[in-house]
């Protein structure tokens, strides 16, 4: 079987490994094609491409764009994007500007709850100072002993209704899909099982996404429980969306390791079907 992992993070967003370390780990785990999909930034793609050329795997340029939709944050993955495309680059730059402002407000909010120094602390965990997010705050909260682990950091802080959570306007769904398409990419709804939507709201999201020309949805995600795979495979079919597979790897020991997930259900249409850069892999896997 071809091992294709279309969702992971380097330290250019909230992962802990450098882009080159991500590629080396993927190659060691037997991954044939890997998409680097950092949050709201493409800063790691050039280094990942360079590493992939010698590691013997195919690097798919990607990004995971933060979107506000239906009162929630939704993530849209762009695959086979052109990281240098000006419209995409400008859109991502705008999101990162908003992130810095949000991180300061998160720090202020934690300070009001008696936890001082969080903004500077979170920045200390970020290799990319334009990309400071909740994960960096969570790592600092754990290291400072405020919480025992990452789960607790997000349960007690950083989530709606808790200290350190501030409302934020991300990109619109229309903009995110538009930037991905402008740069030649394919748009995929990330980890649909992670959103606090009921069935009707999720259907509305899929309708809106389809109406904008969105192509795919993650069916096999490292953040999905195995009992959810069938549900999202059925939804992909019902909404004529192609199916994607990605671990959403962030760090060793946290969740699924790169490439370590089940295959797509046989009745799904893979999002990578027909991608010319994978043709050599398909023919050699038949030989
Ligand atoms: P941000 O984009 O800064 O709001 O951060 C979102 C990121 O936080 C996600 O991409 C995950 O990496 C991480 N995250 C969100 N919720 C949790 C959770 N409950 N446990 C661990 N990590 C989480
Ligand atoms: Mn993340
Ligand atoms: Mn995500
Ligand atoms: Mn992700």
CSV table of C-alpha atoms and ligand atoms in Angstrom, one decimal:
chain,number,residue,atom,x,y,z
A,1,UNK,CA,0.0,0.0,0.0
A,2,UNK,CA,1.1,3.5,-0.7
A,3,UNK,CA,1.6,5.4,2.5
A,4,UNK,CA,0.3,9.0,2.0
A,5,UNK,CA,0.1,11.4,4.9
A,6,UNK,CA,-1.4,14.8,4.0
A,7,UNK,CA,-1.5,16.7,7.3
A,8,UNK,CA,1.4,17.5,9.7
A,9,UNK,CA,3.1,20.4,11.5
A,10,UNK,CA,6.7,21.5,11.8
A,11,UNK,CA,8.1,24.1,14.2
A,12,UNK,CA,7.2,26.8,11.6
A,13,UNK,CA,3.8,26.5,13.3
A,14,UNK,CA,3.0,24.5,16.4
A,15,UNK,CA,4.9,21.3,15.8
A,16,UNK,CA,8.2,20.7,17.6
A,17,UNK,CA,10.4,19.2,14.8
A,18,UNK,CA,12.1,21.3,12.0
A,19,UNK,CA,10.8,20.8,8.4
A,20,UNK,CA,13.9,18.6,7.6
A,21,UNK,CA,13.3,16.5,10.8
A,22,UNK,CA,9.7,16.0,9.8
A,23,UNK,CA,10.7,14.7,6.4
A,24,UNK,CA,13.4,12.4,7.9
A,25,UNK,CA,10.8,11.0,10.3
A,26,UNK,CA,8.3,10.4,7.5
A,27,UNK,CA,10.9,8.6,5.4
A,28,UNK,CA,11.9,6.4,8.3
A,29,UNK,CA,8.2,5.6,8.9
A,30,UNK,CA,7.8,4.5,5.2
A,31,UNK,CA,5.8,7.4,4.0
A,32,UNK,CA,5.8,7.8,0.2
A,33,UNK,CA,4.1,11.2,0.0
A,34,UNK,CA,3.9,13.8,2.7
A,35,UNK,CA,2.1,17.2,2.9
A,36,UNK,CA,3.6,19.7,5.3
A,37,UNK,CA,0.5,21.7,6.4
A,38,UNK,CA,1.6,24.3,9.0
A,39,UNK,CA,-1.0,26.6,10.4
A,40,UNK,CA,-1.3,29.9,8.4
A,41,UNK,CA,2.3,29.8,7.1
A,42,UNK,CA,4.3,28.3,4.3
A,43,UNK,CA,7.7,29.2,5.8
A,44,UNK,CA,8.8,25.5,6.2
A,45,UNK,CA,8.1,24.3,2.7
A,46,UNK,CA,11.3,25.1,1.0
A,47,UNK,CA,13.4,23.3,3.6
A,48,UNK,CA,11.0,20.4,3.5
A,49,UNK,CA,11.3,20.2,-0.3
A,50,UNK,CA,15.1,20.2,-0.1
A,51,UNK,CA,15.1,17.4,2.5
A,52,UNK,CA,12.5,15.4,0.5
A,53,UNK,CA,14.7,15.4,-2.6
A,54,UNK,CA,17.4,13.4,-0.8
A,55,UNK,CA,15.1,11.4,1.5
A,56,UNK,CA,13.3,9.8,-1.6
A,57,UNK,CA,9.8,10.9,-0.7
A,58,UNK,CA,7.4,13.2,-2.4
A,59,UNK,CA,6.7,16.5,-0.5
A,60,UNK,CA,3.3,18.0,-1.2
A,61,UNK,CA,3.3,21.8,-0.5
A,62,UNK,CA,0.4,22.5,2.0
A,63,UNK,CA,-1.0,24.8,4.5
A,64,UNK,CA,-3.8,24.6,7.2
A,65,UNK,CA,-5.8,27.9,7.2
A,66,UNK,CA,-7.7,29.1,10.3
A,67,UNK,CA,-11.3,30.1,9.4
A,68,UNK,CA,-14.2,31.4,11.4
A,69,UNK,CA,-17.5,29.8,10.3
A,70,UNK,CA,-20.8,29.3,12.2
A,71,UNK,CA,-19.4,30.7,15.4
A,72,UNK,CA,-16.5,28.2,15.5
A,73,UNK,CA,-13.0,27.9,14.2
A,74,UNK,CA,-12.7,25.6,11.3
A,75,UNK,CA,-9.5,24.5,9.6
A,76,UNK,CA,-9.1,24.2,5.8
A,77,UNK,CA,-6.1,22.4,4.5
A,78,UNK,CA,-4.7,23.5,1.1
A,79,UNK,CA,-2.8,20.8,-0.8
A,80,UNK,CA,-0.5,21.3,-3.8
A,81,UNK,CA,-0.5,25.0,-3.3
A,82,UNK,CA,2.1,27.4,-4.7
A,83,UNK,CA,3.6,28.8,-1.5
A,84,UNK,CA,4.9,31.8,-3.5
A,85,UNK,CA,1.5,32.8,-4.9
A,86,UNK,CA,1.0,36.5,-4.0
A,87,UNK,CA,-2.8,36.2,-3.2
A,88,UNK,CA,-2.2,33.2,-0.9
A,89,UNK,CA,0.9,34.8,0.7
A,90,UNK,CA,-1.0,38.1,1.4
A,91,UNK,CA,-3.9,36.2,2.9
A,92,UNK,CA,-1.7,34.2,5.2
A,93,UNK,CA,0.3,37.3,6.2
A,94,UNK,CA,-3.0,39.0,7.3
A,95,UNK,CA,-3.9,36.0,9.5
A,96,UNK,CA,-0.4,36.0,11.1
A,97,UNK,CA,-0.7,39.7,12.0
A,98,UNK,CA,-4.0,38.9,13.7
A,99,UNK,CA,-2.4,36.0,15.6
A,100,UNK,CA,0.3,38.2,17.2
A,101,UNK,CA,-2.4,40.5,18.5
A,102,UNK,CA,-4.5,37.6,19.7
A,103,UNK,CA,-1.5,36.1,21.5
A,104,UNK,CA,-0.9,39.4,23.4
A,105,UNK,CA,-4.6,39.4,24.5
A,106,UNK,CA,-4.3,35.8,25.6
A,107,UNK,CA,-1.4,36.7,27.7
A,108,UNK,CA,-3.3,39.6,29.2
A,109,UNK,CA,-6.3,37.4,29.9
A,110,UNK,CA,-4.1,34.8,31.7
A,111,UNK,CA,-2.5,37.6,33.7
A,112,UNK,CA,-6.0,38.7,34.9
A,113,UNK,CA,-6.4,35.2,36.2
A,114,UNK,CA,-3.1,35.4,38.1
A,115,UNK,CA,-0.8,33.8,35.6
A,116,UNK,CA,1.9,36.3,34.7
A,117,UNK,CA,4.4,36.1,31.9
A,118,UNK,CA,2.5,33.8,29.6
A,119,UNK,CA,2.9,35.8,26.4
A,120,UNK,CA,6.7,35.9,26.7
A,121,UNK,CA,6.7,32.3,27.9
A,122,UNK,CA,4.7,31.1,24.9
A,123,UNK,CA,7.0,33.1,22.5
A,124,UNK,CA,9.9,31.2,24.0
A,125,UNK,CA,8.3,27.9,22.7
A,126,UNK,CA,7.8,29.3,19.2
A,127,UNK,CA,10.5,28.9,16.6
A,128,UNK,CA,8.5,31.2,14.3
A,129,UNK,CA,7.7,34.4,16.2
A,130,UNK,CA,4.9,35.2,13.6
A,131,UNK,CA,3.2,32.0,14.5
A,132,UNK,CA,2.5,31.9,18.3
A,133,UNK,CA,-0.6,29.9,19.1
A,134,UNK,CA,-2.5,28.1,21.8
A,135,UNK,CA,-0.1,25.1,21.7
A,136,UNK,CA,2.8,27.3,22.6
A,137,UNK,CA,0.9,28.7,25.6
A,138,UNK,CA,-0.1,25.1,26.5
A,139,UNK,CA,3.6,23.9,26.5
A,140,UNK,CA,4.6,26.8,28.7
A,141,UNK,CA,1.7,26.2,31.1
A,142,UNK,CA,2.8,22.5,31.4
A,143,UNK,CA,6.5,23.5,31.9
A,144,UNK,CA,5.6,26.0,34.6
A,145,UNK,CA,3.6,23.4,36.5
A,146,UNK,CA,0.2,25.1,36.1
A,147,UNK,CA,-1.2,21.9,34.6
A,148,UNK,CA,0.1,18.3,34.5
A,149,UNK,CA,-0.2,17.9,30.7
A,150,UNK,CA,-1.3,19.3,27.4
A,151,UNK,CA,-4.9,18.0,27.7
A,152,UNK,CA,-5.3,19.7,31.0
A,153,UNK,CA,-3.9,22.9,29.6
A,154,UNK,CA,-6.6,23.0,27.0
A,155,UNK,CA,-9.3,21.8,29.4
A,156,UNK,CA,-8.6,24.3,32.1
A,157,UNK,CA,-7.2,27.2,30.0
A,158,UNK,CA,-7.2,28.3,26.3
A,159,UNK,CA,-10.7,27.0,25.4
A,160,UNK,CA,-14.0,28.9,25.3
A,161,UNK,CA,-15.1,29.9,28.8
A,162,UNK,CA,-11.7,29.4,30.4
A,163,UNK,CA,-8.8,31.8,31.2
A,164,UNK,CA,-6.6,32.4,28.2
A,165,UNK,CA,-9.3,32.1,25.6
A,166,UNK,CA,-10.1,35.2,23.5
A,167,UNK,CA,-12.5,35.3,20.7
A,168,UNK,CA,-10.8,35.9,17.4
A,169,UNK,CA,-11.9,36.5,13.8
A,170,UNK,CA,-9.9,34.3,11.4
A,171,UNK,CA,-10.3,34.2,7.6
A,172,UNK,CA,-13.7,33.6,6.0
A,173,UNK,CA,-14.3,30.2,4.4
A,174,UNK,CA,-14.7,31.9,1.1
A,175,UNK,CA,-11.3,33.6,1.4
A,176,UNK,CA,-9.5,30.5,2.5
A,177,UNK,CA,-10.8,28.4,-0.3
A,178,UNK,CA,-10.3,31.2,-2.8
A,179,UNK,CA,-6.6,31.7,-1.8
A,180,UNK,CA,-6.0,27.9,-2.0
A,181,UNK,CA,-7.6,27.8,-5.5
A,182,UNK,CA,-5.8,30.9,-6.7
A,183,UNK,CA,-2.5,29.3,-5.9
A,184,UNK,CA,-3.4,26.1,-7.8
A,185,UNK,CA,-4.2,24.0,-4.8
A,186,UNK,CA,-7.0,21.7,-3.6
A,187,UNK,CA,-9.1,22.6,-0.5
A,188,UNK,CA,-9.8,20.0,2.1
A,189,UNK,CA,-11.9,20.3,5.3
A,190,UNK,CA,-9.6,19.3,8.2
A,191,UNK,CA,-10.6,16.9,11.0
A,192,UNK,CA,-14.4,17.3,10.7
A,193,UNK,CA,-14.8,15.3,13.9
A,194,UNK,CA,-13.2,18.0,16.0
A,195,UNK,CA,-15.9,20.7,15.6
A,196,UNK,CA,-18.7,21.4,18.1
A,197,UNK,CA,-21.3,21.3,15.3
A,198,UNK,CA,-24.5,19.2,15.3
A,199,UNK,CA,-25.3,17.1,12.2
A,200,UNK,CA,-27.4,19.9,10.6
A,201,UNK,CA,-24.6,22.5,11.1
A,202,UNK,CA,-22.0,20.1,9.8
A,203,UNK,CA,-24.1,19.5,6.7
A,204,UNK,CA,-24.4,23.3,6.2
A,205,UNK,CA,-20.6,23.6,6.4
A,206,UNK,CA,-20.2,20.8,3.8
A,207,UNK,CA,-22.8,22.5,1.5
A,208,UNK,CA,-21.1,25.9,1.8
A,209,UNK,CA,-17.7,24.4,1.2
A,210,UNK,CA,-19.0,22.5,-1.9
A,211,UNK,CA,-20.7,25.7,-3.2
A,212,UNK,CA,-17.3,27.4,-3.0
A,213,UNK,CA,-15.7,24.6,-5.0
A,214,UNK,CA,-14.0,22.9,-2.1
A,215,UNK,CA,-12.8,19.4,-3.1
A,216,UNK,CA,-12.1,17.2,-0.1
A,217,UNK,CA,-12.6,16.2,3.5
A,218,UNK,CA,-10.3,14.3,5.9
A,219,UNK,CA,-11.9,10.9,6.5
A,220,UNK,CA,-8.9,9.3,8.2
A,221,UNK,CA,-7.4,11.7,10.7
A,222,UNK,CA,-5.1,11.1,13.7
A,223,UNK,CA,-7.6,13.2,15.7
A,224,UNK,CA,-10.6,11.0,14.8
A,225,UNK,CA,-11.6,8.0,16.8
A,226,UNK,CA,-11.6,4.9,14.7
A,227,UNK,CA,-15.4,4.6,15.2
A,228,UNK,CA,-15.8,7.9,13.3
A,229,UNK,CA,-14.0,6.9,10.1
A,230,UNK,CA,-17.1,5.3,8.6
A,231,UNK,CA,-19.3,8.3,9.3
A,232,UNK,CA,-17.0,10.7,7.5
A,233,UNK,CA,-16.4,8.3,4.6
A,234,UNK,CA,-20.2,8.2,4.2
A,235,UNK,CA,-20.4,12.0,4.4
A,236,UNK,CA,-17.6,12.4,1.8
A,237,UNK,CA,-19.6,10.2,-0.6
A,238,UNK,CA,-22.9,11.9,0.2
A,239,UNK,CA,-21.5,15.4,-0.5
A,240,UNK,CA,-19.3,14.3,-3.5
A,241,UNK,CA,-16.1,15.2,-1.6
A,242,UNK,CA,-12.8,13.4,-2.2
A,243,UNK,CA,-11.3,11.7,0.9
A,244,UNK,CA,-8.0,12.7,2.6
A,245,UNK,CA,-5.8,10.9,5.1
A,246,UNK,CA,-3.5,12.7,7.5
A,247,UNK,CA,-2.1,12.3,11.0
A,248,UNK,CA,-2.1,15.9,12.1
A,249,UNK,CA,1.3,15.1,13.7
A,250,UNK,CA,2.7,17.7,16.0
A,251,UNK,CA,5.3,16.1,18.2
A,252,UNK,CA,6.7,12.6,19.0
A,253,UNK,CA,4.6,11.0,21.7
A,254,UNK,CA,1.6,13.2,21.1
A,255,UNK,CA,-1.1,11.4,19.0
A,256,UNK,CA,-0.4,9.4,15.9
A,257,UNK,CA,3.1,9.2,14.5
A,258,UNK,CA,3.7,10.4,10.9
A,259,UNK,CA,2.2,7.9,8.4
A,260,UNK,CA,0.8,5.6,11.1
A,261,UNK,CA,-2.9,5.4,10.3
A,262,UNK,CA,-5.2,3.0,8.6
A,263,UNK,CA,-5.9,3.2,4.8
A,264,UNK,CA,-8.9,5.0,3.4
A,265,UNK,CA,-12.1,2.9,3.2
A,266,UNK,CA,-12.1,1.2,-0.2
A,267,UNK,CA,-15.2,3.1,-1.4
A,268,UNK,CA,-13.7,6.5,-0.9
A,269,UNK,CA,-12.2,8.5,-3.8
A,270,UNK,CA,-8.7,9.5,-2.6
A,271,UNK,CA,-8.0,13.2,-3.0
A,272,UNK,CA,-4.6,12.3,-4.5
A,273,UNK,CA,-6.1,10.3,-7.3
A,274,UNK,CA,-4.6,11.5,-10.6
A,275,UNK,CA,-1.9,13.7,-9.1
A,276,UNK,CA,0.9,13.5,-11.7
A,277,UNK,CA,3.7,13.8,-9.2
A,278,UNK,CA,2.6,10.5,-7.6
A,279,UNK,CA,2.3,8.6,-11.0
A,280,UNK,CA,5.8,7.2,-10.6
A,281,UNK,CA,4.9,5.8,-7.2
A,282,UNK,CA,1.7,4.3,-8.5
A,283,UNK,CA,3.4,2.6,-11.5
A,284,UNK,CA,6.3,1.3,-9.3
A,285,UNK,CA,3.9,0.0,-6.7
A,286,UNK,CA,2.3,-2.1,-9.5
A,287,UNK,CA,5.6,-3.4,-10.8
B,1,LIG,P1,-4.6,28.0,17.6
B,1,LIG,O1,-4.6,27.8,16.1
B,1,LIG,O2,-3.5,28.9,18.1
B,1,LIG,O3,-5.9,28.3,18.1
B,1,LIG,O4,-4.2,26.5,18.2
B,1,LIG,C1,-4.9,25.4,17.7
B,1,LIG,C2,-4.1,24.2,18.0
B,1,LIG,O5,-4.1,23.8,19.3
B,1,LIG,C3,-4.5,23.0,17.2
B,1,LIG,O6,-4.0,23.0,15.9
B,1,LIG,C4,-3.9,21.9,18.0
B,1,LIG,O7,-2.6,21.7,17.7
B,1,LIG,C5,-4.0,22.4,19.4
B,1,LIG,N1,-5.1,22.0,20.2
B,1,LIG,C6,-6.4,22.4,20.2
B,1,LIG,N2,-7.1,21.8,21.1
B,1,LIG,C7,-6.3,20.9,21.7
B,1,LIG,C8,-6.5,19.9,22.8
B,1,LIG,N3,-7.7,19.7,23.4
B,1,LIG,N4,-5.4,19.2,23.1
B,1,LIG,C9,-4.2,19.4,22.5
B,1,LIG,N5,-4.0,20.2,21.6
B,1,LIG,C10,-5.0,21.0,21.2
B,2,LIG,MN1,-1.8,22.6,15.7
B,3,LIG,MN1,-6.4,21.7,12.8
B,4,LIG,MN1,-3.3,20.4,12.0
